[in-house]
Short mmCIF file of C-alpha atoms in Angstrom, two decimals:
data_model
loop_
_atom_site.label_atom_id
_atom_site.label_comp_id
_atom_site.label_asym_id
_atom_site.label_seq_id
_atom_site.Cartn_x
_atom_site.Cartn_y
_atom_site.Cartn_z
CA UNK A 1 0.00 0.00 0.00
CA UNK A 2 1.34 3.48 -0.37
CA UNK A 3 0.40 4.64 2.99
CA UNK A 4 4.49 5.85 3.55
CA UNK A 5 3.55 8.73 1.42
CA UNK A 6 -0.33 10.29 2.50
CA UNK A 7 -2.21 12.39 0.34
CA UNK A 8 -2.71 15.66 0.72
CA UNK A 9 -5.52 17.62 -0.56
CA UNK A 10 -3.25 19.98 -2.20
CA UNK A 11 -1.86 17.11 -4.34
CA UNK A 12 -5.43 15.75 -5.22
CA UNK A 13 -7.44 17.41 -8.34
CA UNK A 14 -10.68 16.34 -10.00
CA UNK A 15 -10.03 13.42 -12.84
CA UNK A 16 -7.43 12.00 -11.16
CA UNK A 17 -7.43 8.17 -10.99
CA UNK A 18 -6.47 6.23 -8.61
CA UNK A 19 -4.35 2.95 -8.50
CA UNK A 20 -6.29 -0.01 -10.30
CA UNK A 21 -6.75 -3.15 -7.30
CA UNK A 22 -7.13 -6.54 -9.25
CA UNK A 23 -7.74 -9.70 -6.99
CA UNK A 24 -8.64 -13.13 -8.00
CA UNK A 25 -11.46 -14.26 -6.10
CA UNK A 26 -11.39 -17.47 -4.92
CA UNK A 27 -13.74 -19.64 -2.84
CA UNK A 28 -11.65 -18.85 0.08
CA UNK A 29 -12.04 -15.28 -0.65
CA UNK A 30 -15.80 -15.64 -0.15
CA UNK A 31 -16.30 -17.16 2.48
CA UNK A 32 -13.15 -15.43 4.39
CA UNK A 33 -14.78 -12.55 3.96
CA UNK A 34 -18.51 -13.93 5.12
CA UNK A 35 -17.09 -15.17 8.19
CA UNK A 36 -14.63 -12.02 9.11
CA UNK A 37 -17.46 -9.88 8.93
CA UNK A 38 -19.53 -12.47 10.93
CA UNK A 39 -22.06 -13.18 8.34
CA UNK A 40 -23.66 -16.73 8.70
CA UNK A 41 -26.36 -16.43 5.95
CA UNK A 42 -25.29 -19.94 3.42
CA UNK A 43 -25.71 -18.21 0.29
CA UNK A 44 -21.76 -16.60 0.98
CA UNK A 45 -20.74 -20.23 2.12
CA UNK A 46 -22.58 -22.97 0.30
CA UNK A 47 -22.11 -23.70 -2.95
CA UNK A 48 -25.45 -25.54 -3.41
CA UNK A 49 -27.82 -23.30 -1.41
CA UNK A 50 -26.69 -20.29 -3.86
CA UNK A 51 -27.04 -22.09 -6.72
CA UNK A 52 -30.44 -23.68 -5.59
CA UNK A 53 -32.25 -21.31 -3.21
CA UNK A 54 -30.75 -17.82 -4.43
CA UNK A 55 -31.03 -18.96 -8.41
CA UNK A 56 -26.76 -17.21 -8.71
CA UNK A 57 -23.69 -19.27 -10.21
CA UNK A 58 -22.08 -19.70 -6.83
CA UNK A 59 -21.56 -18.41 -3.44
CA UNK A 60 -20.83 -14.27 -3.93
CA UNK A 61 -19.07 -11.86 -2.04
CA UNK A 62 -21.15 -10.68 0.79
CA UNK A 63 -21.88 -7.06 1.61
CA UNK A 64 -20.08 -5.96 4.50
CA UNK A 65 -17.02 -7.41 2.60
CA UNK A 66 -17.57 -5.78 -0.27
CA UNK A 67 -17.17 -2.44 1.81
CA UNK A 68 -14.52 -3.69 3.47
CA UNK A 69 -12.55 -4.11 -0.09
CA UNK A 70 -13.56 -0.29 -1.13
CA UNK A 71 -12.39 0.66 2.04
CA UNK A 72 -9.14 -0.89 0.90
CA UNK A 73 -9.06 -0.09 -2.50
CA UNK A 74 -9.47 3.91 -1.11
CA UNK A 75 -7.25 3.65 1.60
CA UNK A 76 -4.42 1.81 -0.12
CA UNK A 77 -4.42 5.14 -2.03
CA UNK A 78 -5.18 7.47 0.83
CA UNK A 79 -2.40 6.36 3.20
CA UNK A 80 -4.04 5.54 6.81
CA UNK A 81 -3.98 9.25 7.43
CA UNK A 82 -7.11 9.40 5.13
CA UNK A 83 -10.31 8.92 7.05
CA UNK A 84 -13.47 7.88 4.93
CA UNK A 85 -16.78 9.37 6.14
CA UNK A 86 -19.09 7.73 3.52
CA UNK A 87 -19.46 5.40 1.19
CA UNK A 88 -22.61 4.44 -0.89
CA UNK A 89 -22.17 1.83 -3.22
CA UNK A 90 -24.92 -0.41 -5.65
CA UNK A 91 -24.63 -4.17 -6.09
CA UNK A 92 -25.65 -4.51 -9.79
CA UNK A 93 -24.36 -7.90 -10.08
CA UNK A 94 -22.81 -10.34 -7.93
CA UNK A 95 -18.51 -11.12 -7.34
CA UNK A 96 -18.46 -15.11 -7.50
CA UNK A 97 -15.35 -17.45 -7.14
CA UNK A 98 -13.08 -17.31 -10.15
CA UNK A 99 -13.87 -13.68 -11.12
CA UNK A 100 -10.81 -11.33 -11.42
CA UNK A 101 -11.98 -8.13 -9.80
CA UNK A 102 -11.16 -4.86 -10.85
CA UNK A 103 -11.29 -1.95 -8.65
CA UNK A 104 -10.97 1.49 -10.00
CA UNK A 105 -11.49 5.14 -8.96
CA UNK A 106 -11.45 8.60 -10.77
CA UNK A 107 -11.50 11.69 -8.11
CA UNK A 108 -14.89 13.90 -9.27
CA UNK A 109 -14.63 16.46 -6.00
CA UNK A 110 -11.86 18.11 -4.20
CA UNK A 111 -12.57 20.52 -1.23
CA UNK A 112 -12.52 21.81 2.03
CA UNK A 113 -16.12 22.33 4.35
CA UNK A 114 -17.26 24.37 6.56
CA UNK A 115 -14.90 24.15 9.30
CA UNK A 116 -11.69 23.07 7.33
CA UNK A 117 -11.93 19.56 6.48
CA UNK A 118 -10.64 18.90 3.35
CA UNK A 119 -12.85 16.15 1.33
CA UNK A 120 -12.59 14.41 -1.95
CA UNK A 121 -15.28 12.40 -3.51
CA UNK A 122 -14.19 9.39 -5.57
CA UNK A 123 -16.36 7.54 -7.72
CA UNK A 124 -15.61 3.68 -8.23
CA UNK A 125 -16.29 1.07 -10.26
CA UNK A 126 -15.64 -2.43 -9.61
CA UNK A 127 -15.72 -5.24 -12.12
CA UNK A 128 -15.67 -8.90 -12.64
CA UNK A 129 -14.58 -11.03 -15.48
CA UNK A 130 -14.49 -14.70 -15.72
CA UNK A 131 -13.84 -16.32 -19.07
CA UNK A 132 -17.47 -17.93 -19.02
CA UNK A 133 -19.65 -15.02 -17.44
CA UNK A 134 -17.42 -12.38 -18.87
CA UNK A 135 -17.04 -8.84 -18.08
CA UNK A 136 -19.41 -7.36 -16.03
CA UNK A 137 -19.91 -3.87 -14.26
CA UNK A 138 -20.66 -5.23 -10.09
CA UNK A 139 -21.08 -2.24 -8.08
CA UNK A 140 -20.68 1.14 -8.32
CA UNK A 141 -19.43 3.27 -5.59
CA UNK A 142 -19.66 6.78 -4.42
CA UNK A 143 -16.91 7.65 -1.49
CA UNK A 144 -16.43 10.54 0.79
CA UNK A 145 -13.11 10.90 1.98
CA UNK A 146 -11.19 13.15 4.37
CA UNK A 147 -7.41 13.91 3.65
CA UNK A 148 -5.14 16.01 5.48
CA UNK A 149 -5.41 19.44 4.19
CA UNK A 150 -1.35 19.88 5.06
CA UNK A 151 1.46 17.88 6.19
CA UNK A 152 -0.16 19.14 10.13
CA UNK A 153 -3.66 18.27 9.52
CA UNK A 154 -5.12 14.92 10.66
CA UNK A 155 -8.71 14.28 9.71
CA UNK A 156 -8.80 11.74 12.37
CA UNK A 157 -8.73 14.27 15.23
CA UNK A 158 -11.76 15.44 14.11
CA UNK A 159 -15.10 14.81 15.96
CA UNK A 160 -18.79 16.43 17.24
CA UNK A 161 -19.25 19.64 14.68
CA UNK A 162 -15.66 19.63 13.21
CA UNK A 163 -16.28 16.17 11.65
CA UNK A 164 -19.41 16.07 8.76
CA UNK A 165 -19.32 13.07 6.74
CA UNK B 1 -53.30 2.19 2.98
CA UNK B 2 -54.89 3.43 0.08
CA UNK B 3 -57.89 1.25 -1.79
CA UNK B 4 -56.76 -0.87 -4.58
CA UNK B 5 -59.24 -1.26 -7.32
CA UNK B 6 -60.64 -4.64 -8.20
CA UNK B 7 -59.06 -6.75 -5.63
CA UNK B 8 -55.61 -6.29 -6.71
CA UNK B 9 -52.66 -6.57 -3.91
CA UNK B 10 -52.55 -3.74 -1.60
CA UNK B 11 -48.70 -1.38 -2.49
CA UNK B 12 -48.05 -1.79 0.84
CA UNK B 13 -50.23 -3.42 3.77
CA UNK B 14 -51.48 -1.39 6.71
CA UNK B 15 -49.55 -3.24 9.08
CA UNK B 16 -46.26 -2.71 7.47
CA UNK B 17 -47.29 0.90 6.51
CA UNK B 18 -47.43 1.42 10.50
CA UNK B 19 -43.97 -0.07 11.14
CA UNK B 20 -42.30 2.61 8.72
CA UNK B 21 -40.27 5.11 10.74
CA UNK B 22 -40.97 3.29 14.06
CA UNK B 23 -37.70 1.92 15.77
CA UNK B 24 -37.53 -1.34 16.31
CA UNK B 25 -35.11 -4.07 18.24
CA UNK B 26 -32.97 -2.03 20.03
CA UNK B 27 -29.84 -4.20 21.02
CA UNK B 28 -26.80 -4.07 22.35
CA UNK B 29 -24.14 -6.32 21.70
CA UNK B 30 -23.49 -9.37 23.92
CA UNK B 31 -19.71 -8.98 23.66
CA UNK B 32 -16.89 -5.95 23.02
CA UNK B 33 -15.33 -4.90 20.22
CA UNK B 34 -12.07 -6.89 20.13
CA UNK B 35 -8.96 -6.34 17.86
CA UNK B 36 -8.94 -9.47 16.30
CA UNK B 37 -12.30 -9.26 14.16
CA UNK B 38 -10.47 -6.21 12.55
CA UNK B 39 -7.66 -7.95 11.50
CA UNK B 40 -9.63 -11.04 9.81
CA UNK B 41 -11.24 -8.31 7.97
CA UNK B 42 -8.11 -6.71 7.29
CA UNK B 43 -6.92 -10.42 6.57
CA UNK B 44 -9.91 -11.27 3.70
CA UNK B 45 -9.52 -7.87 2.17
CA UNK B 46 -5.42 -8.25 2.22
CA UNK B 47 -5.32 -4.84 3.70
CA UNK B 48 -1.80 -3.76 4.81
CA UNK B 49 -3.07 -0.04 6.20
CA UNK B 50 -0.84 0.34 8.63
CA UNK B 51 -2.94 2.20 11.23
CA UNK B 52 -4.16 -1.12 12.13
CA UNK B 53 -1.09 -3.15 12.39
CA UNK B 54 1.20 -0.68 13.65
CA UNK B 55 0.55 0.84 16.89
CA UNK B 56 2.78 3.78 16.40
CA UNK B 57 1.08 4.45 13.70
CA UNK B 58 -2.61 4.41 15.52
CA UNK B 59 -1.40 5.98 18.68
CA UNK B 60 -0.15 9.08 16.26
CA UNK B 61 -3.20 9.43 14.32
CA UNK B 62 -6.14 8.09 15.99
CA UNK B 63 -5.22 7.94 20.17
CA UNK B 64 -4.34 4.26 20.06
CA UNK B 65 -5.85 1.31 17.92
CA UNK B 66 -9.15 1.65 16.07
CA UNK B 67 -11.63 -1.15 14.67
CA UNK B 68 -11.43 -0.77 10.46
CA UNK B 69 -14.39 1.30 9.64
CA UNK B 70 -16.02 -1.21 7.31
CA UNK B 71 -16.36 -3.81 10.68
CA UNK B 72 -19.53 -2.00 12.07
CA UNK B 73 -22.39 -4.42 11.33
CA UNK B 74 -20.35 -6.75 12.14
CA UNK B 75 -20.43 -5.75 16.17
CA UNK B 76 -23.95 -5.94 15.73
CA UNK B 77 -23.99 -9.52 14.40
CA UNK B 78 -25.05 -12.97 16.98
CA UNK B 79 -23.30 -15.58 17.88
CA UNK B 80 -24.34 -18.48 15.12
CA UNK B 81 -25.05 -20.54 18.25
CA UNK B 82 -25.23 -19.93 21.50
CA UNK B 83 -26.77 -21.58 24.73
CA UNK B 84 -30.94 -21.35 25.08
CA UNK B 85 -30.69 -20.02 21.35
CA UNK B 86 -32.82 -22.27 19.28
CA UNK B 87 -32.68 -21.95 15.00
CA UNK B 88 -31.16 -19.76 13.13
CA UNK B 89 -29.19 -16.29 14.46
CA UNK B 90 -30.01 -13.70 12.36
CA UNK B 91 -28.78 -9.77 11.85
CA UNK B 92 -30.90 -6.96 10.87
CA UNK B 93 -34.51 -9.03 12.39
CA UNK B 94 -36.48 -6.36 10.17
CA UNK B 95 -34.99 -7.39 7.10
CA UNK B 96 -36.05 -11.24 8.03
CA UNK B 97 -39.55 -9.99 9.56
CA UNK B 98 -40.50 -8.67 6.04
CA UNK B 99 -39.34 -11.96 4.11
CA UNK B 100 -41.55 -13.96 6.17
CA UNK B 101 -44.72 -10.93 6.04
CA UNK B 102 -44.50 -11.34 2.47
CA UNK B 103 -43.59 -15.01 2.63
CA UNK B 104 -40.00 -13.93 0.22
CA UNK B 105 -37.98 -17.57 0.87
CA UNK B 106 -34.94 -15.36 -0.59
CA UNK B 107 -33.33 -11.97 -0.80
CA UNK B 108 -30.47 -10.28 -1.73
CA UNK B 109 -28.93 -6.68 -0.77
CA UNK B 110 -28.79 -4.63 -3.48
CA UNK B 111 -27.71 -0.96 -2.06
CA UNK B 112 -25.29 -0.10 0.92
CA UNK B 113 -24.49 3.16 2.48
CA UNK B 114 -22.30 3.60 5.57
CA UNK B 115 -21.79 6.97 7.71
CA UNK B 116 -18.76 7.01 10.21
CA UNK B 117 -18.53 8.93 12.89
CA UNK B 118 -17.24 8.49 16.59
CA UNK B 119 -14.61 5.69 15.90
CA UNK B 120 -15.35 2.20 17.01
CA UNK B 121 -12.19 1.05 19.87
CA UNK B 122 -11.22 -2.50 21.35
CA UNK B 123 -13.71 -2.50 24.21
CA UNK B 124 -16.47 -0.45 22.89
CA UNK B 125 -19.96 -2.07 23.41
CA UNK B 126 -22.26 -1.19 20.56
CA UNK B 127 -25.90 -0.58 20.37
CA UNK B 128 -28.16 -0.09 17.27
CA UNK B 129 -31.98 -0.01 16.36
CA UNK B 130 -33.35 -0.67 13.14
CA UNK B 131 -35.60 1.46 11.27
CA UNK B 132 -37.75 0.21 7.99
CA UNK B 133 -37.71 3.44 6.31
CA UNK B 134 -39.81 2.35 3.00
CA UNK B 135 -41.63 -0.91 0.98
CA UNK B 136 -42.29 -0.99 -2.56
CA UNK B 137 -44.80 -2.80 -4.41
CA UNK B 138 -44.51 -5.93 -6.12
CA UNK B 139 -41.55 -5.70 -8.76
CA UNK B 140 -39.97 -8.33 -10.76
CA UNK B 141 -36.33 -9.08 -11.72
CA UNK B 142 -33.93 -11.34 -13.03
CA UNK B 143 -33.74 -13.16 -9.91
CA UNK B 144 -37.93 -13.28 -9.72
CA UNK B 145 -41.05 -11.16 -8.41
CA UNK B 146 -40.51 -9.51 -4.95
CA UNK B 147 -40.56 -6.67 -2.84
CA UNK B 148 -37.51 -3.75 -1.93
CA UNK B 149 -36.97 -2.45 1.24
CA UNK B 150 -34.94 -0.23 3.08
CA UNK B 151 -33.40 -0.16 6.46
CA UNK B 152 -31.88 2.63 8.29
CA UNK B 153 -29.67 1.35 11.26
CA UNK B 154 -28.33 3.70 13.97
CA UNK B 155 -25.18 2.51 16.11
CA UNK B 156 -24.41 3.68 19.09
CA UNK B 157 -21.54 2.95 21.73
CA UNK B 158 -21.23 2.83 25.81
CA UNK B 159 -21.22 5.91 26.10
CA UNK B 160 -23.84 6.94 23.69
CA UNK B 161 -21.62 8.34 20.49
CA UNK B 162 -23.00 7.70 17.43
CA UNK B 163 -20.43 5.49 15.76
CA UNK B 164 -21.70 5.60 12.76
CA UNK B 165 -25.03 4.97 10.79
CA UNK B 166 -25.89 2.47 7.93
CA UNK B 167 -28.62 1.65 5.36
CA UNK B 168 -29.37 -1.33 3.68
CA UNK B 169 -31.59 -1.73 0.33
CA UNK B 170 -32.72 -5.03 0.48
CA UNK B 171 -34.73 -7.55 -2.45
CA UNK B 172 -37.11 -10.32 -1.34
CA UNK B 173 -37.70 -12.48 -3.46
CA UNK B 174 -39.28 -15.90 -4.80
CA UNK B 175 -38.36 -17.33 -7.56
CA UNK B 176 -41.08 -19.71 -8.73
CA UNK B 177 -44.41 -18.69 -10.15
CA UNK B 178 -46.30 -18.85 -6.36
CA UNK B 179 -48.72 -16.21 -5.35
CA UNK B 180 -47.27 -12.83 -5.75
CA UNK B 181 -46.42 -11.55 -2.79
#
């Protein structure tokens, strides 16, 4: 991750794009991420209860997990000095095991609130392709994120009115 | 509820209609917040931010070790067993309550928005209540003829921060040609 060298708003401008994240998701993947985020429901587990009960290919990245990976994907790029406030994302299709997925991020916001904060909004896309379902768009994701607004600022110290995600 | 000409199925049944806005199941967590679910997350998601593997790192920027963000359903979440508990342990009951009101066997999230706020710490004990903030009617899609939802939770900790608030967009669902729902 590049979190040795934060960003600062200063650096930050509106089209930029952020690092691409590819991961090959396997089975493990799946149900790692089900049971990290303490999510029992079988569909995220077992094979045939997705395929039979839910009418999906296979067991599919759960939701919690999913956020947990944009998280990632915009911290990896943040350094751990950026502090996300919100994220909103849409599950338009479902990550199964096998599917390379794609995170990426273009920055459509930069700037500061009320009371100093510095913000930048990053939209993201993430995508799956597997040779027999193909390519397809998963979820799209809209992210709120505070950076420091210099080398002194810490978003993190923030809290009660100086903090507005 | 408004009247529905001819019969048809009501949008959205009084007794639901009376349940929107209303909290409901206010909890609180039956254990802590503990280090170690943070860094199974951080595990699955092979997430090397270091202000939650390096002390140093969290004691400079946050006052000392933090749970990642992304973890706060999962504070919220039962045991999949536990003593006196009979069948299955479920999170978010209102999501559940409305699969079996409009007898959905399945459902699927579709939309997910999470607010942070107070940071969630190693020992915190969090709280939440559920709110159903809408119903649709009956809508069909590729995964069959159900109903949307969505759920508004509010998490609290000990000492009454809001930690952070989170809504879910949920699909039930049936897939055969039953009864709609």
């Amino acid at each position: 991750m590049t979190g040795s060298d934060p960003q600062l708003l200063e650096s930050i401008a509106v089209g930029d794009v952020l690092p691409t994240l590819v991961v090959d998701v396997t089975p493990t993947t799946v149900v790692l991420g089900a049971l990290a985020s303490r999510d029992w429901r079988p569909m995220h587990h077992d094979h045939k209860f997705a395929v039979e009960r839910n009418g999906v290919a296979d067991i599919f990245l759960n939701t919690p997990n999913q956020a947990a990976w944009f998280e990632r994907f915009l911290t990896d790029w943040t350094g751990p000095a950026g502090r996300v406030g919100r994220m909103t994302f849409r599950m338009r299709d479902s990550v199964f095991p096998g599917d390379a997925m794609t995170f990426s991020g273009t920055v459509v916001s930069v700037g500061t609130d009320d009371v100093g904060c510095g913000w930048v909004e990053i939209d993201v896309e993430l995508r799956a392709a597997n040779p027999e379902r193909g390519e397809r768009l998963c979820s799209t994701c809209t992210a709120r994120v505070a950076v420091p607004v210099d080398a002194d600022d810490n978003p993190w110290s923030r809290n009660g009115e100086r903090w507005r995600p | 509820m408004s009247p529905e000409p001819d019969g048809d199925t009501p949008e959205v049944p009084d007794d639901v209609a009376a349940l929107i806005g209303v909290p409901q199941y206010p909890i609180t967590a039956t254990f802590d917040v503990e280090r170690s679910y943070s860094w199974d997350t951080l595990a699955a998601t092979q997430n090397g931010n270091p202000l939650f593997w390096d002390d140093d790192v969290a004691g400079r920027l946050t006052g000392g070790p933090i749970a990642v963000p992304t973890t706060l359903s999962l504070w919220m979440r039962p045991h999949y067993w536990e003593p006196g508990a009979t069948g299955e342990q479920v999170a978010l009951q209102v999501h559940f309550d409305l699969k079996a009101r409009f007898d959905l066997p399945e459902a699927v999230m579709t939309d997910n928005t999470l607010i942070f706020h107070t940071p969630v710490r190693p020992g915190d004990r969090i709280s939440h209540q559920q709110v159903l903030r809408s119903v649709s009617g009956p809508k069909t899609t590729k995964l069959g003829r159900g109903r949307f939802w969505v759920i508004d939770i509010e998490y609290l900790n000990q000492h009454g921060d809001l930690v952070g608030v989170e809504s879910y967009t949920g699909f039930g669902y049936r897939r055969d040609d039953g009864p709609n729902p």
